[in-house]
Amino acid sequence: MKVLVIGGAGYIGSHVVRELLDRGHHVLVFDNLSSGLRENLFSDAAFVHGDIMQYEALRRAAAGNFDALIHLAAFKAAGESMIAPEKYSLNNISGAINILNAASEAGIKRLIFSSSAAVYGEPEYVPIDEKHPNRPANYYGFTKLEIERFLDWYDRLRGIRSVSLRYFNAAGYDVKGRIKGRELNPANLIPIIMEAAAGQRKEVQIFGGDYDTPDGTCIRDYIHVSDLAAAHAGALEYLAKGGRSLAVNLGTGTGASVLEVLEAARRITGKEIPAKIGPRRPGDPAKLTASSELAAAAIGFRAEHSEIDVIVRTSWEVYR
Ligand code: UFG
């Protein structure tokens, strides 16, 4: 298939592009390189340096008879979205509308969207399935949920079939070691631990040690980025076979605590990794895990590489 990957130079986008190329698809990456990296581009994919806020550029890029479009171009720092909502309104919401309009104009009928567990908010039960209420606890999650709603309408009115992939905690690096781009100013736990292990950061702040969990630190469902990438290819195949629009969770169903991740990182890197328990971070639920049964049944999703050790080992290969 011929696939337009918007945000294809980013951390998750580059893994998705590599997976599509491995499976013989033809890829055009469209990325403004604001957080994406040139080093994440591959010589066997075409590249357009462009911004989703510039409709003309997007329209031109989309006009290439694509079988599908994958949208991964969004800001994703939940904390920042609470202090700079305008930035998230513009890029995440207006940008997504531009993408939908460009797809509509170009007649692209299949779309895969990077959604997030953040659409659910504070969990009422875990593991969370897709029937769980959607009450985002941060503006970032709200933008993802709104885009899912636009997708519903563009399906009804323009026949664009979509799969929204609700990622839980994406982590790790290409299991074959082909992607080495480090995120600039990471806000997520595992890259922060890696920077500390590599001596680029003094210590890791643990956000709260008094949660109602076995060791007092928060539990999250870490999903390897190579498993996420394979899920995008599965979603493409699902849509190509005529599958209807849907939103699915991508996680493992189990979780690891902050301390468990830290312990795994100390063992695998052989570094001390200083860490200090500090105050809780507002908006953090104690435990967040995903039921991905729907993704398994519909798009053939499997968490093959998502053991914490594999996530940490593949990350350390990049950060060491
Ligand atoms: N944490 C720390 N110290 C840090 C960073 C994180 O203790 O320096 C803790 C957090 O409190 C949390 C866990 O590590 O308990 C994971 O935190 P991340 O910031 O890596 O990830 P979140 O679970 O907050 O959020 C991630 C994505 C969101 C997405 C969400 C869905 O960043 O975009 O997963 O589950 F919405």
mmCIF file of C-alpha atoms and ligand atoms in Angstrom:
data_model
loop_
_atom_site.group_PDB
_atom_site.id
_atom_site.type_symbol
_atom_site.label_atom_id
_atom_site.label_comp_id
_atom_site.label_asym_id
_atom_site.label_seq_id
_atom_site.Cartn_x
_atom_site.Cartn_y
_atom_site.Cartn_z
ATOM 1 C CA MET A 1 0.000 0.000 0.000
ATOM 2 C CA LYS A 2 0.967 3.609 -0.423
ATOM 3 C CA VAL A 3 0.875 5.308 2.965
ATOM 4 C CA LEU A 4 1.241 8.943 4.044
ATOM 5 C CA VAL A 5 2.726 9.058 7.549
ATOM 6 C CA ILE A 6 2.277 12.447 9.190
ATOM 7 C CA GLY A 7 4.656 12.789 12.113
ATOM 8 C CA GLY A 8 6.767 9.945 10.733
ATOM 9 C CA ALA A 9 10.070 11.377 12.023
ATOM 10 C CA GLY A 10 8.983 11.246 15.646
ATOM 11 C CA TYR A 11 9.701 8.634 18.267
ATOM 12 C CA ILE A 12 6.672 6.439 17.569
ATOM 13 C CA GLY A 13 6.312 7.576 13.943
ATOM 14 C CA SER A 14 9.797 6.417 12.968
ATOM 15 C CA HIS A 15 9.112 2.950 14.384
ATOM 16 C CA VAL A 16 5.823 2.803 12.463
ATOM 17 C CA VAL A 17 7.566 3.842 9.226
ATOM 18 C CA ARG A 18 10.286 1.194 9.674
ATOM 19 C CA GLU A 19 7.625 -1.495 10.223
ATOM 20 C CA LEU A 20 5.660 -0.439 7.128
ATOM 21 C CA LEU A 21 8.816 -0.432 4.987
ATOM 22 C CA ASP A 22 9.762 -3.866 6.344
ATOM 23 C CA ARG A 23 6.358 -5.127 5.219
ATOM 24 C CA GLY A 24 6.834 -3.768 1.697
ATOM 25 C CA HIS A 25 4.612 -0.691 1.884
ATOM 26 C CA HIS A 26 5.549 2.595 0.184
ATOM 27 C CA VAL A 27 5.821 5.505 2.573
ATOM 28 C CA LEU A 28 5.874 9.292 2.378
ATOM 29 C CA VAL A 29 6.783 10.954 5.673
ATOM 30 C CA PHE A 30 5.381 14.447 6.311
ATOM 31 C CA ASP A 31 6.915 16.075 9.391
ATOM 32 C CA ASN A 32 7.856 19.584 10.539
ATOM 33 C CA LEU A 33 10.791 18.232 12.592
ATOM 34 C CA SER A 34 9.665 20.196 15.653
ATOM 35 C CA SER A 35 10.178 17.117 17.788
ATOM 36 C CA GLY A 36 10.847 14.660 14.984
ATOM 37 C CA LEU A 37 14.470 14.105 14.030
ATOM 38 C CA ARG A 38 16.257 13.942 10.694
ATOM 39 C CA GLU A 39 18.182 10.943 11.976
ATOM 40 C CA ASN A 40 14.842 9.091 12.292
ATOM 41 C CA LEU A 41 14.269 9.267 8.515
ATOM 42 C CA PHE A 42 14.997 6.266 6.299
ATOM 43 C CA SER A 43 16.470 6.355 2.797
ATOM 44 C CA ASP A 44 13.759 3.982 1.548
ATOM 45 C CA ALA A 45 10.931 6.387 2.448
ATOM 46 C CA ALA A 46 10.197 9.737 0.790
ATOM 47 C CA PHE A 47 10.158 12.837 2.980
ATOM 48 C CA VAL A 48 8.373 16.186 2.862
ATOM 49 C CA HIS A 49 9.358 18.820 5.406
ATOM 50 C CA GLY A 50 6.004 20.414 6.172
ATOM 51 C CA ASP A 51 3.667 21.555 8.895
ATOM 52 C CA ILE A 52 0.090 20.394 9.479
ATOM 53 C CA MET A 53 -0.843 24.002 10.268
ATOM 54 C CA GLN A 54 -0.109 24.887 6.641
ATOM 55 C CA TYR A 55 -3.081 23.531 4.748
ATOM 56 C CA GLU A 56 -1.703 24.061 1.235
ATOM 57 C CA ALA A 57 1.448 22.079 1.970
ATOM 58 C CA LEU A 58 -0.599 19.309 3.502
ATOM 59 C CA ARG A 59 -3.028 19.275 0.582
ATOM 60 C CA ARG A 60 -0.147 18.959 -1.886
ATOM 61 C CA ALA A 61 1.427 16.120 0.077
ATOM 62 C CA ALA A 62 -1.881 14.250 0.383
ATOM 63 C CA ALA A 63 -2.595 14.423 -3.343
ATOM 64 C CA GLY A 64 -0.509 11.369 -4.227
ATOM 65 C CA ASN A 65 -3.096 8.595 -4.518
ATOM 66 C CA PHE A 66 -2.490 7.235 -1.036
ATOM 67 C CA ASP A 67 -4.261 4.110 0.147
ATOM 68 C CA ALA A 68 -4.040 5.270 3.749
ATOM 69 C CA LEU A 69 -2.890 8.012 6.062
ATOM 70 C CA ILE A 70 -1.391 7.646 9.539
ATOM 71 C CA HIS A 71 -1.568 10.663 11.823
ATOM 72 C CA LEU A 72 1.021 10.823 14.606
ATOM 73 C CA ALA A 73 1.754 14.558 14.571
ATOM 74 C CA ALA A 74 0.700 15.899 17.942
ATOM 75 C CA PHE A 75 2.031 17.399 21.127
ATOM 76 C CA LYS A 76 1.848 14.838 23.900
ATOM 77 C CA ALA A 77 2.946 16.317 27.218
ATOM 78 C CA ALA A 78 -0.107 16.061 29.453
ATOM 79 C CA GLY A 79 1.321 18.438 32.084
ATOM 80 C CA GLU A 80 2.211 21.104 29.516
ATOM 81 C CA SER A 81 -1.283 20.879 28.003
ATOM 82 C CA MET A 82 -2.722 22.142 31.300
ATOM 83 C CA ILE A 83 -0.617 25.307 31.244
ATOM 84 C CA ALA A 84 -0.527 25.923 27.479
ATOM 85 C CA PRO A 85 -3.913 24.687 26.193
ATOM 86 C CA GLU A 86 -3.842 27.083 23.207
ATOM 87 C CA LYS A 87 -0.787 25.303 21.817
ATOM 88 C CA TYR A 88 -2.659 21.982 22.029
ATOM 89 C CA SER A 89 -5.862 23.449 20.536
ATOM 90 C CA LEU A 90 -3.959 24.712 17.520
ATOM 91 C CA ASN A 91 -1.622 21.857 16.737
ATOM 92 C CA ASN A 92 -3.622 18.876 17.979
ATOM 93 C CA ILE A 93 -7.185 19.930 17.133
ATOM 94 C CA SER A 94 -6.838 22.414 14.243
ATOM 95 C CA GLY A 95 -3.969 20.351 12.841
ATOM 96 C CA ALA A 96 -6.098 17.194 12.897
ATOM 97 C CA ILE A 97 -8.955 19.024 11.153
ATOM 98 C CA ASN A 98 -6.513 20.106 8.438
ATOM 99 C CA ILE A 99 -5.430 16.494 8.041
ATOM 100 C CA LEU A 100 -9.015 15.265 7.813
ATOM 101 C CA ASN A 101 -9.877 17.919 5.252
ATOM 102 C CA ALA A 102 -6.786 17.101 3.196
ATOM 103 C CA ALA A 103 -7.687 13.379 3.330
ATOM 104 C CA SER A 104 -11.224 14.195 2.319
ATOM 105 C CA GLU A 105 -10.109 16.379 -0.617
ATOM 106 C CA ALA A 106 -7.607 13.774 -1.786
ATOM 107 C CA GLY A 107 -10.091 10.914 -1.454
ATOM 108 C CA ILE A 108 -8.026 9.005 1.131
ATOM 109 C CA LYS A 109 -10.463 6.575 2.733
ATOM 110 C CA ARG A 110 -8.366 4.916 5.449
ATOM 111 C CA LEU A 111 -6.863 6.656 8.426
ATOM 112 C CA ILE A 112 -5.014 5.489 11.524
ATOM 113 C CA PHE A 113 -4.902 7.874 14.422
ATOM 114 C CA SER A 114 -2.515 7.963 17.412
ATOM 115 C CA SER A 115 -4.900 8.252 20.305
ATOM 116 C CA SER A 116 -4.133 7.759 23.960
ATOM 117 C CA ALA A 117 -5.157 6.165 27.229
ATOM 118 C CA ALA A 118 -5.510 9.782 28.319
ATOM 119 C CA VAL A 119 -9.025 9.785 26.772
ATOM 120 C CA TYR A 120 -10.237 7.782 29.796
ATOM 121 C CA GLY A 121 -9.031 9.939 32.689
ATOM 122 C CA GLU A 122 -9.087 8.619 36.256
ATOM 123 C CA PRO A 123 -9.841 4.876 35.939
ATOM 124 C CA GLU A 124 -13.049 3.536 37.461
ATOM 125 C CA TYR A 125 -11.699 0.004 37.051
ATOM 126 C CA VAL A 126 -8.590 -1.685 35.662
ATOM 127 C CA PRO A 127 -7.690 -3.086 33.257
ATOM 128 C CA ILE A 128 -9.509 -0.398 31.287
ATOM 129 C CA ASP A 129 -11.469 -1.620 28.276
ATOM 130 C CA GLU A 130 -12.990 0.484 25.493
ATOM 131 C CA LYS A 131 -16.374 0.619 27.286
ATOM 132 C CA HIS A 132 -14.834 2.597 30.134
ATOM 133 C CA PRO A 133 -16.245 6.161 30.354
ATOM 134 C CA ASN A 134 -14.240 8.879 28.591
ATOM 135 C CA ARG A 135 -13.494 11.649 31.055
ATOM 136 C CA PRO A 136 -10.046 13.034 30.221
ATOM 137 C CA ALA A 137 -8.260 14.486 33.245
ATOM 138 C CA ASN A 138 -6.008 16.733 31.167
ATOM 139 C CA TYR A 139 -6.367 18.930 28.098
ATOM 140 C CA TYR A 140 -4.101 16.664 26.061
ATOM 141 C CA GLY A 141 -6.518 13.758 26.589
ATOM 142 C CA PHE A 142 -9.425 16.034 25.670
ATOM 143 C CA THR A 143 -7.769 16.872 22.321
ATOM 144 C CA LYS A 144 -7.361 13.160 21.540
ATOM 145 C CA LEU A 145 -10.994 12.422 22.385
ATOM 146 C CA GLU A 146 -12.241 15.346 20.289
ATOM 147 C CA ILE A 147 -10.292 14.100 17.289
ATOM 148 C CA GLU A 148 -11.849 10.647 17.705
ATOM 149 C CA ARG A 149 -15.243 12.397 17.522
ATOM 150 C CA PHE A 150 -14.264 14.239 14.322
ATOM 151 C CA LEU A 151 -13.219 10.879 12.907
ATOM 152 C CA ASP A 152 -16.718 9.526 13.593
ATOM 153 C CA TRP A 153 -18.296 12.333 11.606
ATOM 154 C CA TYR A 154 -15.849 12.102 8.700
ATOM 155 C CA ASP A 155 -16.665 8.412 8.546
ATOM 156 C CA ARG A 156 -20.395 9.117 8.373
ATOM 157 C CA LEU A 157 -20.122 12.057 5.959
ATOM 158 C CA ARG A 158 -17.046 11.244 3.883
ATOM 159 C CA GLY A 159 -16.662 7.484 4.219
ATOM 160 C CA ILE A 160 -13.204 7.754 5.817
ATOM 161 C CA ARG A 161 -12.699 4.556 7.849
ATOM 162 C CA SER A 162 -10.384 4.942 10.798
ATOM 163 C CA VAL A 163 -8.710 3.048 13.584
ATOM 164 C CA SER A 164 -7.899 5.085 16.689
ATOM 165 C CA LEU A 165 -5.101 3.415 18.592
ATOM 166 C CA ARG A 166 -5.238 4.320 22.262
ATOM 167 C CA TYR A 167 -1.644 3.856 23.335
ATOM 168 C CA PHE A 168 -0.885 3.234 26.995
ATOM 169 C CA ASN A 169 2.747 3.929 28.019
ATOM 170 C CA ALA A 170 4.822 3.689 24.862
ATOM 171 C CA ALA A 171 8.460 2.860 25.601
ATOM 172 C CA GLY A 172 11.571 1.058 24.335
ATOM 173 C CA TYR A 173 13.383 1.233 20.991
ATOM 174 C CA ASP A 174 13.402 -0.829 17.796
ATOM 175 C CA VAL A 175 14.184 -4.416 18.778
ATOM 176 C CA LYS A 176 16.510 -4.642 15.748
ATOM 177 C CA GLY A 177 18.445 -1.539 16.859
ATOM 178 C CA ARG A 178 17.826 0.533 13.707
ATOM 179 C CA ILE A 179 16.377 3.626 15.393
ATOM 180 C CA LYS A 180 18.598 5.710 17.636
ATOM 181 C CA GLY A 181 16.992 9.141 17.849
ATOM 182 C CA ARG A 182 16.656 10.351 21.416
ATOM 183 C CA GLU A 183 13.740 12.579 22.286
ATOM 184 C CA LEU A 184 14.671 16.154 23.143
ATOM 185 C CA ASN A 185 13.587 17.101 26.687
ATOM 186 C CA PRO A 186 11.813 13.844 27.462
ATOM 187 C CA ALA A 187 9.001 13.996 30.034
ATOM 188 C CA ASN A 188 8.387 10.261 30.335
ATOM 189 C CA LEU A 189 9.744 7.960 32.996
ATOM 190 C CA ILE A 190 11.901 5.575 30.968
ATOM 191 C CA PRO A 191 13.887 8.134 28.925
ATOM 192 C CA ILE A 192 14.387 10.109 32.149
ATOM 193 C CA ILE A 193 15.758 7.012 33.891
ATOM 194 C CA MET A 194 17.993 6.359 30.867
ATOM 195 C CA GLU A 195 19.376 9.913 30.965
ATOM 196 C CA ALA A 196 20.149 9.460 34.651
ATOM 197 C CA ALA A 197 21.847 6.108 33.937
ATOM 198 C CA ALA A 198 23.926 7.746 31.201
ATOM 199 C CA GLY A 199 25.018 10.499 33.589
ATOM 200 C CA GLN A 200 23.137 13.271 31.757
ATOM 201 C CA ARG A 201 20.883 13.936 34.715
ATOM 202 C CA LYS A 202 21.700 13.944 38.405
ATOM 203 C CA GLU A 203 18.831 11.832 39.650
ATOM 204 C CA VAL A 204 15.324 10.580 39.027
ATOM 205 C CA GLN A 205 12.448 12.185 40.903
ATOM 206 C CA ILE A 206 9.852 9.586 41.857
ATOM 207 C CA PHE A 207 6.475 11.313 41.802
ATOM 208 C CA GLY A 208 4.932 9.994 45.016
ATOM 209 C CA GLY A 209 5.666 6.981 47.207
ATOM 210 C CA ASP A 210 2.379 6.820 49.101
ATOM 211 C CA TYR A 211 -0.024 5.473 46.480
ATOM 212 C CA ASP A 212 -2.315 2.550 47.211
ATOM 213 C CA THR A 213 -0.084 0.075 45.354
ATOM 214 C CA PRO A 214 2.181 -2.717 46.702
ATOM 215 C CA ASP A 215 5.332 -0.528 46.793
ATOM 216 C CA GLY A 216 3.594 2.864 47.020
ATOM 217 C CA THR A 217 4.592 4.040 43.516
ATOM 218 C CA CYS A 218 2.328 4.339 40.458
ATOM 219 C CA ILE A 219 1.711 1.379 38.188
ATOM 220 C CA ARG A 220 1.581 1.844 34.403
ATOM 221 C CA ASP A 221 1.117 -0.426 31.412
ATOM 222 C CA TYR A 222 4.354 -0.109 29.401
ATOM 223 C CA ILE A 223 4.013 -1.191 25.802
ATOM 224 C CA HIS A 224 7.025 -1.645 23.559
ATOM 225 C CA VAL A 225 7.124 0.749 20.607
ATOM 226 C CA SER A 226 7.891 -2.156 18.224
ATOM 227 C CA ASP A 227 4.601 -3.774 19.330
ATOM 228 C CA LEU A 228 2.860 -0.450 18.734
ATOM 229 C CA ALA A 229 4.409 -0.214 15.272
ATOM 230 C CA ALA A 230 3.181 -3.708 14.369
ATOM 231 C CA ALA A 231 -0.305 -2.706 15.563
ATOM 232 C CA HIS A 232 -0.363 0.122 12.993
ATOM 233 C CA ALA A 233 0.429 -2.341 10.220
ATOM 234 C CA GLY A 234 -2.300 -4.642 11.583
ATOM 235 C CA ALA A 235 -4.774 -1.755 11.614
ATOM 236 C CA LEU A 236 -3.920 -0.962 7.980
ATOM 237 C CA GLU A 237 -4.600 -4.551 6.958
ATOM 238 C CA TYR A 238 -7.843 -4.505 8.923
ATOM 239 C CA LEU A 239 -9.039 -1.389 7.075
ATOM 240 C CA ALA A 240 -7.860 -2.728 3.721
ATOM 241 C CA LYS A 241 -10.092 -5.770 4.266
ATOM 242 C CA GLY A 242 -13.069 -3.463 4.722
ATOM 243 C CA GLY A 243 -13.101 -3.229 8.531
ATOM 244 C CA ARG A 244 -15.383 -0.617 10.062
ATOM 245 C CA SER A 245 -14.071 2.317 12.107
ATOM 246 C CA LEU A 246 -13.061 1.570 15.655
ATOM 247 C CA ALA A 247 -10.998 2.660 18.649
ATOM 248 C CA VAL A 248 -8.859 0.119 20.494
ATOM 249 C CA ASN A 249 -6.519 0.059 23.472
ATOM 250 C CA LEU A 250 -2.893 -0.936 23.032
ATOM 251 C CA GLY A 251 -1.347 -2.204 26.230
ATOM 252 C CA THR A 252 -0.296 -5.462 27.850
ATOM 253 C CA GLY A 253 -2.934 -5.859 30.559
ATOM 254 C CA THR A 254 -0.314 -5.877 33.282
ATOM 255 C CA GLY A 255 1.700 -3.094 34.796
ATOM 256 C CA ALA A 256 4.976 -2.169 36.423
ATOM 257 C CA SER A 257 5.530 0.304 39.240
ATOM 258 C CA VAL A 258 7.984 3.191 39.054
ATOM 259 C CA LEU A 259 10.258 1.330 41.507
ATOM 260 C CA GLU A 260 10.072 -1.875 39.472
ATOM 261 C CA VAL A 261 11.116 0.006 36.334
ATOM 262 C CA LEU A 262 13.948 1.657 38.244
ATOM 263 C CA GLU A 263 15.150 -1.678 39.644
ATOM 264 C CA ALA A 264 15.103 -3.254 36.165
ATOM 265 C CA ALA A 265 17.081 -0.280 34.825
ATOM 266 C CA ARG A 266 19.703 -0.561 37.601
ATOM 267 C CA ARG A 267 20.106 -4.284 36.949
ATOM 268 C CA ILE A 268 20.313 -4.000 33.163
ATOM 269 C CA THR A 269 22.535 -0.915 32.961
ATOM 270 C CA GLY A 270 24.704 -1.808 35.942
ATOM 271 C CA LYS A 271 24.446 1.856 36.987
ATOM 272 C CA GLU A 272 23.437 3.121 40.364
ATOM 273 C CA ILE A 273 20.778 5.585 39.010
ATOM 274 C CA PRO A 274 20.174 7.855 42.004
ATOM 275 C CA ALA A 275 16.470 8.393 42.727
ATOM 276 C CA LYS A 276 14.515 10.330 45.304
ATOM 277 C CA ILE A 277 10.871 10.062 46.289
ATOM 278 C CA GLY A 278 9.217 13.460 45.942
ATOM 279 C CA PRO A 279 5.661 14.775 45.949
ATOM 280 C CA ARG A 280 2.918 13.307 43.790
ATOM 281 C CA ARG A 281 2.399 14.782 40.329
ATOM 282 C CA PRO A 282 -1.124 16.168 40.000
ATOM 283 C CA GLY A 283 -3.443 14.081 37.828
ATOM 284 C CA ASP A 284 -1.538 10.790 38.164
ATOM 285 C CA PRO A 285 -3.832 7.795 38.825
ATOM 286 C CA ALA A 286 -2.345 5.086 41.081
ATOM 287 C CA LYS A 287 -2.786 2.312 38.545
ATOM 288 C CA LEU A 288 -3.492 2.347 34.842
ATOM 289 C CA THR A 289 -3.555 -0.842 32.795
ATOM 290 C CA ALA A 290 -5.252 -1.750 29.542
ATOM 291 C CA SER A 291 -7.407 -4.555 28.314
ATOM 292 C CA SER A 292 -6.403 -5.030 24.662
ATOM 293 C CA GLU A 293 -8.715 -7.940 23.833
ATOM 294 C CA LEU A 294 -10.510 -5.888 21.208
ATOM 295 C CA ALA A 295 -7.224 -4.986 19.479
ATOM 296 C CA ALA A 296 -6.176 -8.654 19.579
ATOM 297 C CA ALA A 297 -9.423 -9.782 17.954
ATOM 298 C CA ALA A 298 -9.810 -6.977 15.406
ATOM 299 C CA ILE A 299 -6.298 -6.053 14.274
ATOM 300 C CA GLY A 300 -4.275 -9.059 15.443
ATOM 301 C CA PHE A 301 -2.420 -7.064 18.098
ATOM 302 C CA ARG A 302 0.035 -8.940 20.320
ATOM 303 C CA ALA A 303 2.411 -7.622 22.958
ATOM 304 C CA GLU A 304 5.493 -9.612 21.958
ATOM 305 C CA HIS A 305 8.312 -7.362 23.101
ATOM 306 C CA SER A 306 6.757 -5.589 26.052
ATOM 307 C CA GLU A 307 8.456 -7.216 29.047
ATOM 308 C CA ILE A 308 10.032 -4.446 31.116
ATOM 309 C CA ASP A 309 13.477 -5.985 30.598
ATOM 310 C CA VAL A 310 13.154 -5.784 26.807
ATOM 311 C CA ILE A 311 11.886 -2.213 27.023
ATOM 312 C CA VAL A 312 14.782 -1.175 29.253
ATOM 313 C CA ARG A 313 17.419 -3.139 27.318
ATOM 314 C CA THR A 314 16.444 -1.680 23.937
ATOM 315 C CA SER A 315 16.324 1.817 25.485
ATOM 316 C CA TRP A 316 19.751 1.408 27.069
ATOM 317 C CA GLU A 317 21.226 0.384 23.710
ATOM 318 C CA VAL A 318 20.290 3.876 22.525
ATOM 319 C CA TYR A 319 21.230 5.857 25.639
ATOM 320 C CA ARG A 320 24.404 4.118 26.810
HETATM 321 N N1 UFG B 1 7.254 9.409 36.812
HETATM 322 C C1 UFG B 1 8.118 9.668 37.843
HETATM 323 N N2 UFG B 1 9.166 10.520 37.606
HETATM 324 C C2 UFG B 1 9.380 11.120 36.409
HETATM 325 C C3 UFG B 1 8.478 10.849 35.351
HETATM 326 C C4 UFG B 1 7.427 9.984 35.587
HETATM 327 O O1 UFG B 1 7.969 9.150 38.947
HETATM 328 O O2 UFG B 1 10.332 11.892 36.286
HETATM 329 C C5 UFG B 1 6.140 8.475 37.030
HETATM 330 C C6 UFG B 1 4.784 9.102 36.820
HETATM 331 O O3 UFG B 1 4.310 9.684 37.998
HETATM 332 C C7 UFG B 1 3.974 7.900 36.383
HETATM 333 C C8 UFG B 1 4.974 7.004 35.647
HETATM 334 O O4 UFG B 1 6.254 7.449 36.086
HETATM 335 O O5 UFG B 1 3.509 7.195 37.482
HETATM 336 C C9 UFG B 1 4.913 7.163 34.158
HETATM 337 O O6 UFG B 1 4.923 8.547 33.830
HETATM 338 P P1 UFG B 1 5.040 9.100 32.352
HETATM 339 O O7 UFG B 1 5.089 10.579 32.456
HETATM 340 O O8 UFG B 1 6.133 8.413 31.649
HETATM 341 O O9 UFG B 1 3.711 8.608 31.674
HETATM 342 P P2 UFG B 1 2.183 8.863 32.061
HETATM 343 O O10 UFG B 1 1.641 7.568 32.577
HETATM 344 O O11 UFG B 1 1.987 10.042 32.888
HETATM 345 O O12 UFG B 1 1.569 9.227 30.649
HETATM 346 C C10 UFG B 1 1.844 8.482 29.474
HETATM 347 C C11 UFG B 1 1.949 9.421 28.288
HETATM 348 C C12 UFG B 1 0.648 10.106 28.066
HETATM 349 C C13 UFG B 1 -0.449 9.083 27.955
HETATM 350 C C14 UFG B 1 -0.438 8.156 29.128
HETATM 351 C C15 UFG B 1 -1.432 7.083 28.914
HETATM 352 O O13 UFG B 1 2.980 10.361 28.492
HETATM 353 O O14 UFG B 1 0.706 10.857 26.884
HETATM 354 O O15 UFG B 1 0.836 7.573 29.285
HETATM 355 O O16 UFG B 1 -1.289 6.075 29.860
HETATM 356 F F1 UFG B 1 -1.636 9.699 27.895
#
